PDB file of C-alpha atoms in Angstrom:
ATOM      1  CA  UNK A   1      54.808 -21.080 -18.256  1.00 44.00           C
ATOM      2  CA  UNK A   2      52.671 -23.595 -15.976  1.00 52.00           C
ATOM      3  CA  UNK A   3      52.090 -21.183 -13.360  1.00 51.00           C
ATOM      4  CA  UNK A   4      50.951 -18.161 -15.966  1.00 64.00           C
ATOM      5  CA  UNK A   5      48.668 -20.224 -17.369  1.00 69.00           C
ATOM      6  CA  UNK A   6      47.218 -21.246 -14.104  1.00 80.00           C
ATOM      7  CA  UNK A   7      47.091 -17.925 -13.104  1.00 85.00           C
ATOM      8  CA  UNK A   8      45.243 -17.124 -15.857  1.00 86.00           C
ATOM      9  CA  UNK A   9      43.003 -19.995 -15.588  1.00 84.00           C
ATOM     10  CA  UNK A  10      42.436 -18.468 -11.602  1.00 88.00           C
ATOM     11  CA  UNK A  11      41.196 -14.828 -12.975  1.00 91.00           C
ATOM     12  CA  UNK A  12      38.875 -16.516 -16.180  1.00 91.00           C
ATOM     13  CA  UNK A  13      37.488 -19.073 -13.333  1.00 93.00           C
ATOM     14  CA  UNK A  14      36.684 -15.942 -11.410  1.00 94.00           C
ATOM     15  CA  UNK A  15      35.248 -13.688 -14.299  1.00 94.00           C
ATOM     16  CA  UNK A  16      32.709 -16.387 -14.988  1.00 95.00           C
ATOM     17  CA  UNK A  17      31.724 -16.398 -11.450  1.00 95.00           C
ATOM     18  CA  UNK A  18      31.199 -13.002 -11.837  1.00 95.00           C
ATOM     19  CA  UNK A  19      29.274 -13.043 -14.503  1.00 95.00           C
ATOM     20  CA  UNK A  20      27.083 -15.910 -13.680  1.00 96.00           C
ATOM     21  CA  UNK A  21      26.353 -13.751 -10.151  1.00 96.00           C
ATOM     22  CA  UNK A  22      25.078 -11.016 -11.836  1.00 96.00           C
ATOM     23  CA  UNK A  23      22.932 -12.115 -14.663  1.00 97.00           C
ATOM     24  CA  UNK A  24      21.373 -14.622 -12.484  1.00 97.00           C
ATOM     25  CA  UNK A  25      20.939 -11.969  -9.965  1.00 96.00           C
ATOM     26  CA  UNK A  26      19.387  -9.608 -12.069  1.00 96.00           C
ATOM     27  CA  UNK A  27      17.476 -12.129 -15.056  1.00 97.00           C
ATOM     28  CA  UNK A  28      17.277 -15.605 -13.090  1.00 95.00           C
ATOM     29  CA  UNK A  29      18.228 -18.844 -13.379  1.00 96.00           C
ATOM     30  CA  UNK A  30      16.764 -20.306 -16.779  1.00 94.00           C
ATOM     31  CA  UNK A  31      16.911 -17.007 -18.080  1.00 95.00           C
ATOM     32  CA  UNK A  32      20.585 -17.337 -18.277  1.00 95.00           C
ATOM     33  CA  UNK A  33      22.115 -19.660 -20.545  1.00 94.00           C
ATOM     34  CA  UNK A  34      25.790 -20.785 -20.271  1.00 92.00           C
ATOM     35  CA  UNK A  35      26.971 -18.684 -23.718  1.00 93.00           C
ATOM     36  CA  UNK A  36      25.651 -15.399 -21.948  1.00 95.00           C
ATOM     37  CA  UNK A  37      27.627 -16.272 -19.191  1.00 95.00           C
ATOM     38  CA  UNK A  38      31.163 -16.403 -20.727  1.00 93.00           C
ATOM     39  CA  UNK A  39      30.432 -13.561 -23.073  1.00 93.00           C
ATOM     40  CA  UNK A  40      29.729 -11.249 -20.204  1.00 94.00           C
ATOM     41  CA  UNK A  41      32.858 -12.542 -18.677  1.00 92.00           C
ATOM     42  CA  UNK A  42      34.777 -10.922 -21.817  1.00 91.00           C
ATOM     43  CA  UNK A  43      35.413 -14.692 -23.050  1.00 87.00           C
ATOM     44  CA  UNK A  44      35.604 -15.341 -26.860  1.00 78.00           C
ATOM     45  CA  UNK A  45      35.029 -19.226 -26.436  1.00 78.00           C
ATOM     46  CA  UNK A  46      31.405 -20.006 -25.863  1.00 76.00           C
ATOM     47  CA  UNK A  47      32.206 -22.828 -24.319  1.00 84.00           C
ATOM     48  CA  UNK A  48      34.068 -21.103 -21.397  1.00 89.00           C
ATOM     49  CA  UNK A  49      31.696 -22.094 -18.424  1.00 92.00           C
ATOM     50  CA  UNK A  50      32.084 -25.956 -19.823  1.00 88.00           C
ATOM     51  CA  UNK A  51      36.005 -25.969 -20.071  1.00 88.00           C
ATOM     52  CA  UNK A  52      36.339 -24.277 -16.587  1.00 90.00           C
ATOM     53  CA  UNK A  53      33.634 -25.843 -14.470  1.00 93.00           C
ATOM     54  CA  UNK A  54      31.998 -28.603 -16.717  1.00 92.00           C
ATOM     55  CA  UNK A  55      28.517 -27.348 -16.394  1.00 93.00           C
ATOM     56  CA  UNK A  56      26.288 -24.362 -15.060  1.00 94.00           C
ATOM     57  CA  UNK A  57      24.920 -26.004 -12.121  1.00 94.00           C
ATOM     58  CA  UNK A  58      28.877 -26.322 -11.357  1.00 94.00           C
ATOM     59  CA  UNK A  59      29.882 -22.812 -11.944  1.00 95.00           C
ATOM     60  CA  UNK A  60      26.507 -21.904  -9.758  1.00 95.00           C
ATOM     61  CA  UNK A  61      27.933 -24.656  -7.062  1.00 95.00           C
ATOM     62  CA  UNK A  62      31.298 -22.660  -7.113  1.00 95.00           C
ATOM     63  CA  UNK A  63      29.669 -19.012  -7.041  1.00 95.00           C
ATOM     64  CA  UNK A  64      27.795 -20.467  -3.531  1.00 95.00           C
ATOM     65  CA  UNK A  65      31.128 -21.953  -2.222  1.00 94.00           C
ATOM     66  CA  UNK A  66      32.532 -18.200  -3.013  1.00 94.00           C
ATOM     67  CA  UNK A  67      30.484 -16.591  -0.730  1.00 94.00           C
ATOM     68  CA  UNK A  68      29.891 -19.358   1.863  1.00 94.00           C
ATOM     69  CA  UNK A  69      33.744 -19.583   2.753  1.00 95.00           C
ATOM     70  CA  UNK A  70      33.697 -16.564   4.474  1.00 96.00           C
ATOM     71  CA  UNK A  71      30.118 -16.309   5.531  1.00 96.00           C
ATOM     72  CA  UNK A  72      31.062 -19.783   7.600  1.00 97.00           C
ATOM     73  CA  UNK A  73      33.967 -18.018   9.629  1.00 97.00           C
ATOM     74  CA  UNK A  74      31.321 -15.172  10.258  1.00 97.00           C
ATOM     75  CA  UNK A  75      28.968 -18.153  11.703  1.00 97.00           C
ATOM     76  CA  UNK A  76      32.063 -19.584  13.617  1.00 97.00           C
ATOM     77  CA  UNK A  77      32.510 -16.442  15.275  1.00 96.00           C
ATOM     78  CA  UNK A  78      29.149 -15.882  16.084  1.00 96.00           C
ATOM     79  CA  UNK A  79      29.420 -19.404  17.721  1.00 96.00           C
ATOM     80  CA  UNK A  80      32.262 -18.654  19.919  1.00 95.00           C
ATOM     81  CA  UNK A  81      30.863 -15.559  21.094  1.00 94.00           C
ATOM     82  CA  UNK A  82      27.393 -17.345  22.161  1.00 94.00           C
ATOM     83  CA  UNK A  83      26.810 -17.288  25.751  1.00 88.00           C
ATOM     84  CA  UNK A  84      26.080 -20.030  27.924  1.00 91.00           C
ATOM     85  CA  UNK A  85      22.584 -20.302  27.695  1.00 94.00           C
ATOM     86  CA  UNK A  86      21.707 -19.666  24.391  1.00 96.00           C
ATOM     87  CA  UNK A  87      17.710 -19.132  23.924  1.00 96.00           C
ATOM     88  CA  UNK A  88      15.481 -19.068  20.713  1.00 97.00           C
ATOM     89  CA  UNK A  89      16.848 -15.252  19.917  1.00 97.00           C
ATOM     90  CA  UNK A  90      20.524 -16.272  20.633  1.00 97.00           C
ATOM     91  CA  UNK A  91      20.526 -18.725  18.004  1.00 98.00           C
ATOM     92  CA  UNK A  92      18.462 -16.901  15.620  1.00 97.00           C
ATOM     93  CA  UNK A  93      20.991 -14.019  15.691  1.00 96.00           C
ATOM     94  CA  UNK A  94      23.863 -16.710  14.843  1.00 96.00           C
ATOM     95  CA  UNK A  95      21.603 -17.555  12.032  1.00 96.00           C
ATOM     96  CA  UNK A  96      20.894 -14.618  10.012  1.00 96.00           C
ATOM     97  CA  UNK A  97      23.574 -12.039  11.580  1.00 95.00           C
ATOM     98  CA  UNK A  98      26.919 -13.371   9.594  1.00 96.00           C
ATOM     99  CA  UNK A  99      25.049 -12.893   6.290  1.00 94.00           C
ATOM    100  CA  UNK A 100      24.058  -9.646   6.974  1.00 93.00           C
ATOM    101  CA  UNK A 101      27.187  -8.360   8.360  1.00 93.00           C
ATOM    102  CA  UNK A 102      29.191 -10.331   5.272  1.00 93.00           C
ATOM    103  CA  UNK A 103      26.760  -8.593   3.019  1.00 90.00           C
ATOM    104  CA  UNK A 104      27.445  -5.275   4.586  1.00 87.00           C
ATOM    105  CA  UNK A 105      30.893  -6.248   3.817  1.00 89.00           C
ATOM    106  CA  UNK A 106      30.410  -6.132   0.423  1.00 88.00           C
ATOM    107  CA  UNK A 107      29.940  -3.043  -0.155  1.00 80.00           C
ATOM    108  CA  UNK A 108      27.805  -1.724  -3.114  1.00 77.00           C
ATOM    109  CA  UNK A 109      26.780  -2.872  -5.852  1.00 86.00           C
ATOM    110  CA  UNK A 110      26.871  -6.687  -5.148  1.00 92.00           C
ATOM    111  CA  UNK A 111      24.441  -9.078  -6.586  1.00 95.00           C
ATOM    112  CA  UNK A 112      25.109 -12.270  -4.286  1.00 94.00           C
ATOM    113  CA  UNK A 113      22.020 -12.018  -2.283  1.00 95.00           C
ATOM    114  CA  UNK A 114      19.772 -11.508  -5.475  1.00 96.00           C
ATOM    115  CA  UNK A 115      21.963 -14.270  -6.858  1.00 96.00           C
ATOM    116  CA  UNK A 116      21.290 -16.487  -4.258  1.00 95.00           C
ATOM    117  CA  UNK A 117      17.398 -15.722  -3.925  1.00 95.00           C
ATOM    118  CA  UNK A 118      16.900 -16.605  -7.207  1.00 96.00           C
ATOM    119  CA  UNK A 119      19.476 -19.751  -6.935  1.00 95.00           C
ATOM    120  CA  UNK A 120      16.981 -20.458  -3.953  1.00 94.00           C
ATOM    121  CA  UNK A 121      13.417 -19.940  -5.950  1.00 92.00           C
ATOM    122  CA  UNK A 122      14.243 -22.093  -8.641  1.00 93.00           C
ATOM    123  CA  UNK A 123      13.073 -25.852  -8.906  1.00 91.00           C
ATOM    124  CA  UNK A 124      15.983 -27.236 -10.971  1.00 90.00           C
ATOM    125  CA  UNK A 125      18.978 -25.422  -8.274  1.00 92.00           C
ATOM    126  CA  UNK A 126      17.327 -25.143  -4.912  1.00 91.00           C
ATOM    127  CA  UNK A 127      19.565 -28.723  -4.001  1.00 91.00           C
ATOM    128  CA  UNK A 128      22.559 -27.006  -4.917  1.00 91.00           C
ATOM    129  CA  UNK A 129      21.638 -24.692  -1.570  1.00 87.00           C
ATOM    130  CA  UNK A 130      20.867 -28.296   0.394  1.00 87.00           C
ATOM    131  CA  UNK A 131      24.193 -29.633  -1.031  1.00 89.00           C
ATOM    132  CA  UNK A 132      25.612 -26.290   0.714  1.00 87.00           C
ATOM    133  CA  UNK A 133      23.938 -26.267   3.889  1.00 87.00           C
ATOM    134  CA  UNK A 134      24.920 -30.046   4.374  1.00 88.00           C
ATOM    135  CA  UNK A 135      28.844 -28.988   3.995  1.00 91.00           C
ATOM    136  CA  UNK A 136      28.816 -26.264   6.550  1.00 94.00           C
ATOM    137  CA  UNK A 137      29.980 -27.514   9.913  1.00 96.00           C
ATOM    138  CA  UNK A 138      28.909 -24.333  11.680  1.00 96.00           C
ATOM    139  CA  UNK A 139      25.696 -23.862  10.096  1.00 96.00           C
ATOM    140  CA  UNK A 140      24.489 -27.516  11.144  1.00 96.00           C
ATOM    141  CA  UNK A 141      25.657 -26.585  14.634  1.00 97.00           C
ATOM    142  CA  UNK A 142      23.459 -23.490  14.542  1.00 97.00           C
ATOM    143  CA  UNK A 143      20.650 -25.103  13.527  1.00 97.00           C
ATOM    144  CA  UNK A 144      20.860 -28.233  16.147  1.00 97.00           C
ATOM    145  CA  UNK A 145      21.261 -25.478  18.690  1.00 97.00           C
ATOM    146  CA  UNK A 146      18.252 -23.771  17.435  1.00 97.00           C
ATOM    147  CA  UNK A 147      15.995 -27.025  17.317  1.00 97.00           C
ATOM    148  CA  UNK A 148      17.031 -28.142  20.792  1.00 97.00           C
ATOM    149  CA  UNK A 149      15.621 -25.157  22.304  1.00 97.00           C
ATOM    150  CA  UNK A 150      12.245 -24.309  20.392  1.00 96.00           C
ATOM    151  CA  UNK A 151       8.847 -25.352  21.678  1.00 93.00           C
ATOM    152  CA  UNK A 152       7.715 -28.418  20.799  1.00 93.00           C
ATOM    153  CA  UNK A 153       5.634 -27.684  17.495  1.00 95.00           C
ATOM    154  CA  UNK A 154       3.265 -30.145  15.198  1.00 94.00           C
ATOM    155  CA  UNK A 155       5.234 -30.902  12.052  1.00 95.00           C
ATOM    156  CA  UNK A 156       2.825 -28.749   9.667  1.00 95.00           C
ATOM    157  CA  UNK A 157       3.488 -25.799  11.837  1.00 96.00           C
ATOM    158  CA  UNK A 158       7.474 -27.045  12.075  1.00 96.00           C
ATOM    159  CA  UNK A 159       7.397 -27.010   8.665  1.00 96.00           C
ATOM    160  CA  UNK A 160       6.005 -23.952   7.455  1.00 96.00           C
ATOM    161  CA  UNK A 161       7.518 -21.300  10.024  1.00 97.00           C
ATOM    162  CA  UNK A 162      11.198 -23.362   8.360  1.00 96.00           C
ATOM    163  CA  UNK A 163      10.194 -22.424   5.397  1.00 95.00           C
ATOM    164  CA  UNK A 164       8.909 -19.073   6.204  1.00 96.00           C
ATOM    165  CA  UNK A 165      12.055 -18.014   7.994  1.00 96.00           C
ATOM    166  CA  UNK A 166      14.617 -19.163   4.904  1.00 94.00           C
ATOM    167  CA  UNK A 167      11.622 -17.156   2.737  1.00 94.00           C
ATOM    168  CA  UNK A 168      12.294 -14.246   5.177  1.00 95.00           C
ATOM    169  CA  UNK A 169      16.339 -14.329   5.199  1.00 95.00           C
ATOM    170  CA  UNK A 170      16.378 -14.993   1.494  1.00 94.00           C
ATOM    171  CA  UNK A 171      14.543 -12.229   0.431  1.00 94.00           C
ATOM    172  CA  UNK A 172      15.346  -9.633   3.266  1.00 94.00           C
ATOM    173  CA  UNK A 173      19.013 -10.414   2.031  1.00 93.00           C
ATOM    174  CA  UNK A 174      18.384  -9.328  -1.470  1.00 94.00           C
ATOM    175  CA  UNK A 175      16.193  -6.227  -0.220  1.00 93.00           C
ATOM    176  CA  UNK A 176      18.518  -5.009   0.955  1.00 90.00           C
ATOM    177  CA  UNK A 177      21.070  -5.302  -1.483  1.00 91.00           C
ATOM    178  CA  UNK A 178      18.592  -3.803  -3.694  1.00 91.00           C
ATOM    179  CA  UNK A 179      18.293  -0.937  -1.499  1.00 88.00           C
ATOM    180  CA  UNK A 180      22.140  -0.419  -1.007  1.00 85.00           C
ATOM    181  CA  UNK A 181      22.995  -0.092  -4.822  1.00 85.00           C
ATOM    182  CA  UNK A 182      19.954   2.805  -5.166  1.00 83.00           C
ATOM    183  CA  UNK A 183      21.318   4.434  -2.399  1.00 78.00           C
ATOM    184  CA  UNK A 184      18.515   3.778  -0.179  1.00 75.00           C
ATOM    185  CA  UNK A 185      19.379   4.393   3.286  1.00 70.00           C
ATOM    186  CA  UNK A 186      22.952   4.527   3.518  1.00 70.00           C
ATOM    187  CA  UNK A 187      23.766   5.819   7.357  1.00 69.00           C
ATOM    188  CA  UNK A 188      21.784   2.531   8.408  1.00 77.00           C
ATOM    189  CA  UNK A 189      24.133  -0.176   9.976  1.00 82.00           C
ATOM    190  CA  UNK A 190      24.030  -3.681   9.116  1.00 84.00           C
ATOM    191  CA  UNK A 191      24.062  -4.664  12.890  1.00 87.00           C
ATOM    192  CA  UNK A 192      19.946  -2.377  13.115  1.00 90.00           C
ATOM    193  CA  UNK A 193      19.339  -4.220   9.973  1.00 90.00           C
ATOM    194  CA  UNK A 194      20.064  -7.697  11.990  1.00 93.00           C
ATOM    195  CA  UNK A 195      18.420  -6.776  14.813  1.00 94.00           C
ATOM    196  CA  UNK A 196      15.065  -5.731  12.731  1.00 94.00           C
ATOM    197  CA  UNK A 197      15.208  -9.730  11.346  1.00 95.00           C
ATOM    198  CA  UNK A 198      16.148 -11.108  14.421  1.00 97.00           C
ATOM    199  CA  UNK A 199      13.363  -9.903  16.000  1.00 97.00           C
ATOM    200  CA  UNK A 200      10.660 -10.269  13.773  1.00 97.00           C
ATOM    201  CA  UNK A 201      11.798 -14.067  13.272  1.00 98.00           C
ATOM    202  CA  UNK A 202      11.630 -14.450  17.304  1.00 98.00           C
ATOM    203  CA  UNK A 203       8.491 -13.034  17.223  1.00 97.00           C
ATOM    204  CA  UNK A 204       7.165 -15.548  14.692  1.00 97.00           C
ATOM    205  CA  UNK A 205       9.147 -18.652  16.015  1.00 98.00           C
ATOM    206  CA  UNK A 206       7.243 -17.986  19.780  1.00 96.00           C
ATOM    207  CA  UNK A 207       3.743 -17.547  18.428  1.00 96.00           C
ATOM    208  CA  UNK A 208       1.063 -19.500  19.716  1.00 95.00           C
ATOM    209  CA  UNK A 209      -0.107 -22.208  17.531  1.00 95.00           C
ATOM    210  CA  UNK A 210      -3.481 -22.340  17.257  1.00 93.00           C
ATOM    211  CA  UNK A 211      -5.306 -25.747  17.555  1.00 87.00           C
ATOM    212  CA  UNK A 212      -6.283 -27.530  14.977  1.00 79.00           C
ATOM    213  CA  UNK A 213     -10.346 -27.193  14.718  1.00 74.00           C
ATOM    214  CA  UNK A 214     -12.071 -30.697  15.255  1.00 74.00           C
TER     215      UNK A 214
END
């Protein structure tokens, strides 16, 4: 009796993560209210998303930690496999590679990357993607690498071409997502879609900085 209803608890926990990835993905954050969310998960308690999770910015914490389970092993892998002398392109490729390839995964229709780029625009959740980045082991290795190797920069410039790339990644992530469920481009594989980000974020990260005017 225990383990049906913990079974069953499993594949309502799941429903709601479901759910919560798609409306989010497709309406936004405050759009979506915790009510919507278990109804579209076929849930006749309106109170589903409290009983399972306790709140929404949980269930949203748990619909991350879906997806970044396996999109860490990806970034292991891509670890292991870096060579020796890793360069500002090596380590940009680590970076952005294992969530396109996990994405391409997927299959279509998903809704995680919309899900996360709209997780990642708004005010009230963008920690919950801090909280996440602070918990993955490889992640923080790729990024150390990546620092230790770029040009020294001024912290303005440091700080906007960060931002620009996660801007980049985000929203490149749902493009294409976007593209895949219309049908757009289907013979294209995910390893040319890397390489097209990979190279337009090397491109940015080894641009000259231009001096500050007295």
């Amino acid at each position: 009796m225990t383990e049906g209803k913990t079974e069953q608890s499993a594949r309502t926990r799941q429903a709601l993560i479901g759910a919560a990835e798609e409306l989010i993905a497709l309406h936004g954050v405050s759009a979506v209210s915790s009510r919507q969310i278990s109804k579209a998960a076929g849930q006749g308690n309106n109170y589903a998303v409290g009983h399972h999770f306790g709140s929404k910015d949980d269930l949203i914490r748990a619909t991350l930690t879906t997806h970044n389970i396996p999109i860490d092993r990806l970034r292991q892998k891509a670890l292991d496999e870096i060579g020796p002398d890793p360069q500002v392109r090596d380590w940009i490729r680590c970076l952005v590679c294992p969530e396109i390839e996990y994405l391409g995964e997927l299959g279509a229709p998903t809704y995680f990357a919309r899900f996360f780029a709209n997780v990642s625009s708004d005010p009230a959740t963008t920690v919950l993607l801090y909280e996440q980045m602070g918990e993955s082991e490889p992640l923080l290795a790729i990024l150390e690498g990546f620092y230790g190797v770029l040009p020294e920069f001024p912290d303005d410039v440091l700080e906007i071409r960060n931002n620009m790339t996660r801007h980049i990644i985000v929203n490149t992530l749902a493009d294409i997502e976007r593209a895949a469920e219309a049908g757009d481009h289907p013979g294209t594989p995910w390893e040319h879609r890397c390489e097209i980000v990979v190279d337009a974020l090397t491109g940015m990260w080894l641009a000259p900085v231009t001096p500050l005017a007295p």
